[in-house]
Short mmCIF file of C-alpha atoms in Angstrom, two decimals:
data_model
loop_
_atom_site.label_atom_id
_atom_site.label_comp_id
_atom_site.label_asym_id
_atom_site.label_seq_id
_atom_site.Cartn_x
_atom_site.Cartn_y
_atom_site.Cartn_z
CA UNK B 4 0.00 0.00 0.00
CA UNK B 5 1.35 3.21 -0.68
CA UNK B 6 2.12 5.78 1.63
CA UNK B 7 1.80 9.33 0.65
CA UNK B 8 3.88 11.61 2.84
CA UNK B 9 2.76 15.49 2.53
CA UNK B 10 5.76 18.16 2.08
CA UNK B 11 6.75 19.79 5.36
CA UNK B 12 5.74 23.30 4.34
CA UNK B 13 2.02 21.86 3.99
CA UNK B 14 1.57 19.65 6.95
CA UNK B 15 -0.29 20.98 9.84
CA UNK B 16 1.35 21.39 12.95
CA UNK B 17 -0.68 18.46 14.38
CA UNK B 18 1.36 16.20 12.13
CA UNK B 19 4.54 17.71 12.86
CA UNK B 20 4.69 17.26 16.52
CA UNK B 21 2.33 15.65 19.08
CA UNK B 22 1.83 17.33 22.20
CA UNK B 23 -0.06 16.26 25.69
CA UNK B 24 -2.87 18.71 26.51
CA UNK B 25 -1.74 20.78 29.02
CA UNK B 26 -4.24 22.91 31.42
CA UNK B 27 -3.22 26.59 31.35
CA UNK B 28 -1.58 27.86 34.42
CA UNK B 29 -3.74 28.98 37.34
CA UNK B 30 -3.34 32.40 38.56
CA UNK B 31 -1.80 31.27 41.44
CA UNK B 32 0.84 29.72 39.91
CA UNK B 33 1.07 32.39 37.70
CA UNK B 34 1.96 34.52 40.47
CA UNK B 35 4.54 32.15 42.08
CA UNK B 36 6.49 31.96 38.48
CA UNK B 37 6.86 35.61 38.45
CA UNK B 38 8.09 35.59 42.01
CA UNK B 39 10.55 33.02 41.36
CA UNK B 40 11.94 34.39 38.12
CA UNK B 41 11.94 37.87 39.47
CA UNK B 42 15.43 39.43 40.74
CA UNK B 43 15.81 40.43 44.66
CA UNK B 44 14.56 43.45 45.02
CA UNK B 45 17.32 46.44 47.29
CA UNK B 46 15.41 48.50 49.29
CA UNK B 47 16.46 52.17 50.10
CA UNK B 48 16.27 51.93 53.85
CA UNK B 49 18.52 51.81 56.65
CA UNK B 50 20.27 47.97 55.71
CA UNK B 51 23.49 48.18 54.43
CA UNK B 52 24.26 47.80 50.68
CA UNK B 53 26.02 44.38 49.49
CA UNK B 54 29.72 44.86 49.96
CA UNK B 55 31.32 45.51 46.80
CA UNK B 56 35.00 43.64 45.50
CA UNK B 57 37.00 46.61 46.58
CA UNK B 58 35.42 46.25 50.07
CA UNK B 59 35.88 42.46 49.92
CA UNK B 60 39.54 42.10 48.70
CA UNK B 61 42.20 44.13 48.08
CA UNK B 62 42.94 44.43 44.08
CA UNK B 63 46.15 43.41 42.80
CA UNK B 64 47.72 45.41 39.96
CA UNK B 65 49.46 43.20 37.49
CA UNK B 66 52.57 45.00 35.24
CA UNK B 67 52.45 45.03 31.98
CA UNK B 68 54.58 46.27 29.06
CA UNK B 69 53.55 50.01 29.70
CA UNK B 70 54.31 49.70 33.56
CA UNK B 71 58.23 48.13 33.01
CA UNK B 72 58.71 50.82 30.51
CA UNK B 73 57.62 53.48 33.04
CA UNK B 74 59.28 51.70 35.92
CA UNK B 75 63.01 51.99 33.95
CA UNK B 76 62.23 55.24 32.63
CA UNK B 77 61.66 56.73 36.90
CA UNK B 78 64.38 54.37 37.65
CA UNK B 79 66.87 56.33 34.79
CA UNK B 80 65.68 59.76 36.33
CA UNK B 81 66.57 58.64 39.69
CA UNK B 82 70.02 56.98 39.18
CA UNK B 83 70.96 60.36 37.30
CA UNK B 84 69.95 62.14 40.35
CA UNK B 85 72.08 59.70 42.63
CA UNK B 86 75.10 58.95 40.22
CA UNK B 87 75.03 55.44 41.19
CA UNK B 88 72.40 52.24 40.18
CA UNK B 89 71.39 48.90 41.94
CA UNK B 90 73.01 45.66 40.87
CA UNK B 91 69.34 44.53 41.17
CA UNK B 92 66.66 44.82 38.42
CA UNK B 93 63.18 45.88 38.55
CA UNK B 94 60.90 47.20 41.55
CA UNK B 95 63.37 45.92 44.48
CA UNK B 96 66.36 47.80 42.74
CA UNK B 97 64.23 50.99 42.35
CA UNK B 98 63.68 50.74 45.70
CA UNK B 99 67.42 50.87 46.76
CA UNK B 100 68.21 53.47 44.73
CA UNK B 101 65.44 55.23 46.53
CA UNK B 102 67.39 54.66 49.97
CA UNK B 103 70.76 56.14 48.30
CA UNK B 104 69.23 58.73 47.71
CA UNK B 105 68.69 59.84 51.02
CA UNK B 106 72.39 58.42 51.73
CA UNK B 107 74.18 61.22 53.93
CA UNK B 108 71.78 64.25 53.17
CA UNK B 109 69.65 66.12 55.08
CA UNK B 110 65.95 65.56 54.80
CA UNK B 111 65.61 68.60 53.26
CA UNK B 112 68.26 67.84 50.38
CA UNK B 113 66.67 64.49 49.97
CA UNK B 114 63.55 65.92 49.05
CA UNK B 115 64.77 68.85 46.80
CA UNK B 116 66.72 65.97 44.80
CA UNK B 117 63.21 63.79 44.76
CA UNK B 118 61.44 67.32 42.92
CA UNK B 119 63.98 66.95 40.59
CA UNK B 120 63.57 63.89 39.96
CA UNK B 121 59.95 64.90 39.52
CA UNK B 122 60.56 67.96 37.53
CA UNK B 123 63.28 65.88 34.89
CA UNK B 124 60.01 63.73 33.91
CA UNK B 125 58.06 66.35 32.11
CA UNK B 126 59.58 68.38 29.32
CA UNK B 127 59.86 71.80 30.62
CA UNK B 128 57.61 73.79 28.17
CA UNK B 129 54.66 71.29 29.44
CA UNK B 130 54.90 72.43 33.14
CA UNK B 131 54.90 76.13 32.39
CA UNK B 132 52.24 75.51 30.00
CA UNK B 133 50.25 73.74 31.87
CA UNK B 134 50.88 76.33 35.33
CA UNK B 135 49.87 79.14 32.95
CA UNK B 136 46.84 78.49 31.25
CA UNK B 137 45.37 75.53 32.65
CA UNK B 138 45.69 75.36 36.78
CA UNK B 139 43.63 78.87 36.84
CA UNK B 140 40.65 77.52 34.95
CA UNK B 141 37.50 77.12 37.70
CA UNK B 142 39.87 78.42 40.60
CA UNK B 143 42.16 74.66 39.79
CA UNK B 144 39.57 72.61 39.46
CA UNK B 145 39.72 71.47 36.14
CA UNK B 146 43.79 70.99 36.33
CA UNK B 147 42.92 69.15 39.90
CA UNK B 148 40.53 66.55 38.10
CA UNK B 149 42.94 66.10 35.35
CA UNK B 150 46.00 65.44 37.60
CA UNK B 151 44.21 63.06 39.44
CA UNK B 152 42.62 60.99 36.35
CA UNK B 153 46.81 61.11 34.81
CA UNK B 154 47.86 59.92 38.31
CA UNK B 155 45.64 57.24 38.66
CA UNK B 156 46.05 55.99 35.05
CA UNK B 157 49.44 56.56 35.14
CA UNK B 158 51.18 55.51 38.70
CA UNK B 159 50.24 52.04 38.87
CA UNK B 160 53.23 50.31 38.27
CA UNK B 161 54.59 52.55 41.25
CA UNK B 162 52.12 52.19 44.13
CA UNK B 163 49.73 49.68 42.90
CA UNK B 164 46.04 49.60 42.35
CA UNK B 165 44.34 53.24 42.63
CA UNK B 166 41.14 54.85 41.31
CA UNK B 167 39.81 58.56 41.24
CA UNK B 168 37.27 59.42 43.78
CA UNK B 169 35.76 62.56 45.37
CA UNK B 170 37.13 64.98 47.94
CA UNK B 171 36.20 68.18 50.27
CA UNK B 172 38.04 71.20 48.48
CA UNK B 173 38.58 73.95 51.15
CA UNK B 174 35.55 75.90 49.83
CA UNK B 175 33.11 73.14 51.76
CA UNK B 176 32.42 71.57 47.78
CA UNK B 177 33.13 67.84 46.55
CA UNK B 178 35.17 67.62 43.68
CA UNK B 179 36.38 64.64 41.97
CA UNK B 180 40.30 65.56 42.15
CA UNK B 181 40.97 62.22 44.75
CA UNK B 182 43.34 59.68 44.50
CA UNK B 183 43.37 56.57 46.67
CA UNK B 184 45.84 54.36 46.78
CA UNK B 185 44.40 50.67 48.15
CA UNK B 186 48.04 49.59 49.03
CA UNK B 187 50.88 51.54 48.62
CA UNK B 188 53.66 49.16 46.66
CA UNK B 189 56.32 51.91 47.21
CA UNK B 190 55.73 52.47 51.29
CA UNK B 191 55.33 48.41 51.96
CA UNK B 192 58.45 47.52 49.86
CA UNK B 193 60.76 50.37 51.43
CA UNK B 194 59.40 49.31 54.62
CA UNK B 195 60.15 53.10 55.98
CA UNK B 196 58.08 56.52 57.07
CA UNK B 197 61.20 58.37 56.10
CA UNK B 198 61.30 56.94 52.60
CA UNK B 199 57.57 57.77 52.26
CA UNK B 200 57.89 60.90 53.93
CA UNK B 201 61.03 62.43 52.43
CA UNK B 202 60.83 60.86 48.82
CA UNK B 203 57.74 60.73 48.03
CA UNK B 204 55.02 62.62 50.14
CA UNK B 205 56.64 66.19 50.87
CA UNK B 206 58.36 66.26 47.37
CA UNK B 207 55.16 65.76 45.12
CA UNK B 208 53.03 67.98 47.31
CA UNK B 209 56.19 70.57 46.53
CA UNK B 210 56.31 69.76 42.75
CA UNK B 211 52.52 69.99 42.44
CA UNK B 212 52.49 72.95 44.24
CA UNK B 213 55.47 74.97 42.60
CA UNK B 214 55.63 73.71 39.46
CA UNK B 215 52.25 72.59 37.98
CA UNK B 216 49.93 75.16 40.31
CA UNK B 217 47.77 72.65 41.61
CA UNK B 218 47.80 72.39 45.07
CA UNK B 219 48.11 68.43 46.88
CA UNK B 220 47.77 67.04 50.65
CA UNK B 221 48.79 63.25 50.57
CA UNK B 222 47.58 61.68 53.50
CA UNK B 223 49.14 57.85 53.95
CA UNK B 224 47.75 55.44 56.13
CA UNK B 225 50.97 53.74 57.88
CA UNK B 226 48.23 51.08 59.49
CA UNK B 227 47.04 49.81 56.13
CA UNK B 228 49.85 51.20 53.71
CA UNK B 229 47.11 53.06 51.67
CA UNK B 230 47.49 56.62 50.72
CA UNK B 231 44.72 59.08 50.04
CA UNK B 232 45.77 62.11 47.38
CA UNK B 233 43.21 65.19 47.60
CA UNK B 234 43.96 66.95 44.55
CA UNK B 235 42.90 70.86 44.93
CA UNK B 236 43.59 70.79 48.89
CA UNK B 237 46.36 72.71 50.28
CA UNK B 238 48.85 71.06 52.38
CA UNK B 239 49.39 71.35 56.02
CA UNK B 240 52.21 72.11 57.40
CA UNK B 241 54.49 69.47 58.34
CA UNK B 242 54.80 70.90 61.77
CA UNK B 243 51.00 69.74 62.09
CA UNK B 244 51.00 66.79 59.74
CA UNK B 245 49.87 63.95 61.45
CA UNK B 246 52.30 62.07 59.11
CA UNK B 247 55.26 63.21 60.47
CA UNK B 248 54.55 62.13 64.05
CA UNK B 249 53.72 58.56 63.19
CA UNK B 250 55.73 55.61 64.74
CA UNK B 251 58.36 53.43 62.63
CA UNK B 252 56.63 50.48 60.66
CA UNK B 253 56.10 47.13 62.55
CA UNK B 254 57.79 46.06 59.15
CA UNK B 255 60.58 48.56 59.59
CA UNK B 256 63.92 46.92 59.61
CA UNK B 257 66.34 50.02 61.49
CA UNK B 258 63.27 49.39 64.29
CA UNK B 259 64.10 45.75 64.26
CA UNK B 260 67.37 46.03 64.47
CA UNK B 261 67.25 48.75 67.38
CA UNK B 262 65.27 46.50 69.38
CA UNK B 263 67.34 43.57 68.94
CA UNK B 264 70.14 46.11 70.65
CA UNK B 265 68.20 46.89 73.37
CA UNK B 266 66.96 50.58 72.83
CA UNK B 267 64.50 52.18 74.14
CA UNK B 268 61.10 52.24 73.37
CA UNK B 269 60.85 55.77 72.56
CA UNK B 270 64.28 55.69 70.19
CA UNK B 271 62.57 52.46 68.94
CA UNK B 272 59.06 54.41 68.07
CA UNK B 273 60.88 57.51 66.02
CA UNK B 274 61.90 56.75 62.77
CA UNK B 275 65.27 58.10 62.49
CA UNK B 276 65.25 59.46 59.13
CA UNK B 277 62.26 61.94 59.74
#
């Protein structure tokens, strides 16, 4: 007997496939299949939001090309200013050039060589440039935000993972000039106040200040090793900086090695080199 089979473009659907009656949904379940597929819902009230990853874990900044090519390029600027180089490569030999260069100088001298430093890494026409006709626009605000963005983008491969955020500018406004620093790379590797203090914090507020017009007060966190930069916010002096009163890093090893000789607690507690 033959079988005649229809083309597929003219058999009804009822030949195609066979499906079992099935009831329509009631409303009830309706209503618990939209509850079910819906997302939680955050409410607005009192409760705490979800922690986020920053607030979770600490980010880890990975190097890349870019960041070893920055890294040597510092690292040049800085062994000119010294006259002598590490036998060491990468980060840990930046980091002992950074402790020659505070080798048998004064603190002051040690940070007028670190502005240098500073100054040697931007061509010269830039800074004035960028003193004259940008830092006045909307009384610095505009050159604050755009130091901070270049910083954050651009200072990774020397402190670590950082990201722009808001601070108070004297005038009682928020402005987006901020700079923080989860973990400082350069403070927890040199394992001194001084280094931060001398090298790093009092020289770029200076260099900032003097020679791109935009005023900066770093405040680092010697607890947690992060650093805060407010962009746009003058700084203190250092006769009143909390910073400079702070006690020698548990990690510090001068403090180890003083208490290992016996000293006291109070020669143990002031970092020598501030």
């Amino acid at each position: 007997m033959a079988v005649h089979v229809l083309p597929l473009c003219c058999s009804p659907p009822a030949l195609l496939i066979h499906h079992p009656f099935v009831p329509p949904p009631t409303k009830m379940k309706m209503m618990m299949m939209m509850m079910m597929t819906r997302s939680p819902c955050r409410c607005s009230s009192n409760s705490n939001p979800p922690p986020t990853a920053i607030n979770t874990c600490r980010r880890e900044h990975k190097p890349g090309l870019l960041d070893h090519v920055l890294l040597n390029f510092f690292r040049t600027k800085m062994v000119q200013e010294v006259g002598w180089d590490s036998e060491r490569a990468g980060y840990d030999g930046l980091i002992e050039v950074a402790n020659r260069l505070m080798k048998g100088k004064s603190n002051q001298e040690t940070q007028l060589s670190a502005v240098r430093v500073l100054k040697s890494l931007f061509p010269t026409w830039l800074l004035v440039l960028f003193k004259m006709l940008v830092a006045p626009i909307a009384d610095g605000q505009v050159a604050s935000m755009m130091v901070a963005r270049a910083t954050a983008l651009s200072c990774k491969w020397l402190m670590g993972s950082c990201s722009v955020n808001s601070v108070v500018l004297p005038d009682g406004n928020s402005c987006s000039s901020g700079v923080f620093v989860e973990r400082c790379k350069y403070l927890e590797e040199s394992k001194c106040i001084g280094i931060c203090i001398n090298t790093c914090k009092l020289p770029t507020q200076a260099f900032f200040k003097d020679y791109m017009g935009v005023e900066l007060y770093m405040e680092p966190n010697f607890e947690d090793y992060s650093c805060q930069f407010n962009f746009g916010v003058p700084a203190v002096s250092p006769a009143v900086d909390k910073a400079m009163k702070e006690p020698c890093l548990e990690i510090c090893t001068n403090a180890n090695r003083r208490r290992e000789l016996g000293r006291t607690e109070s020669d143990i507690a002031q970092c020598p080199q501030l």
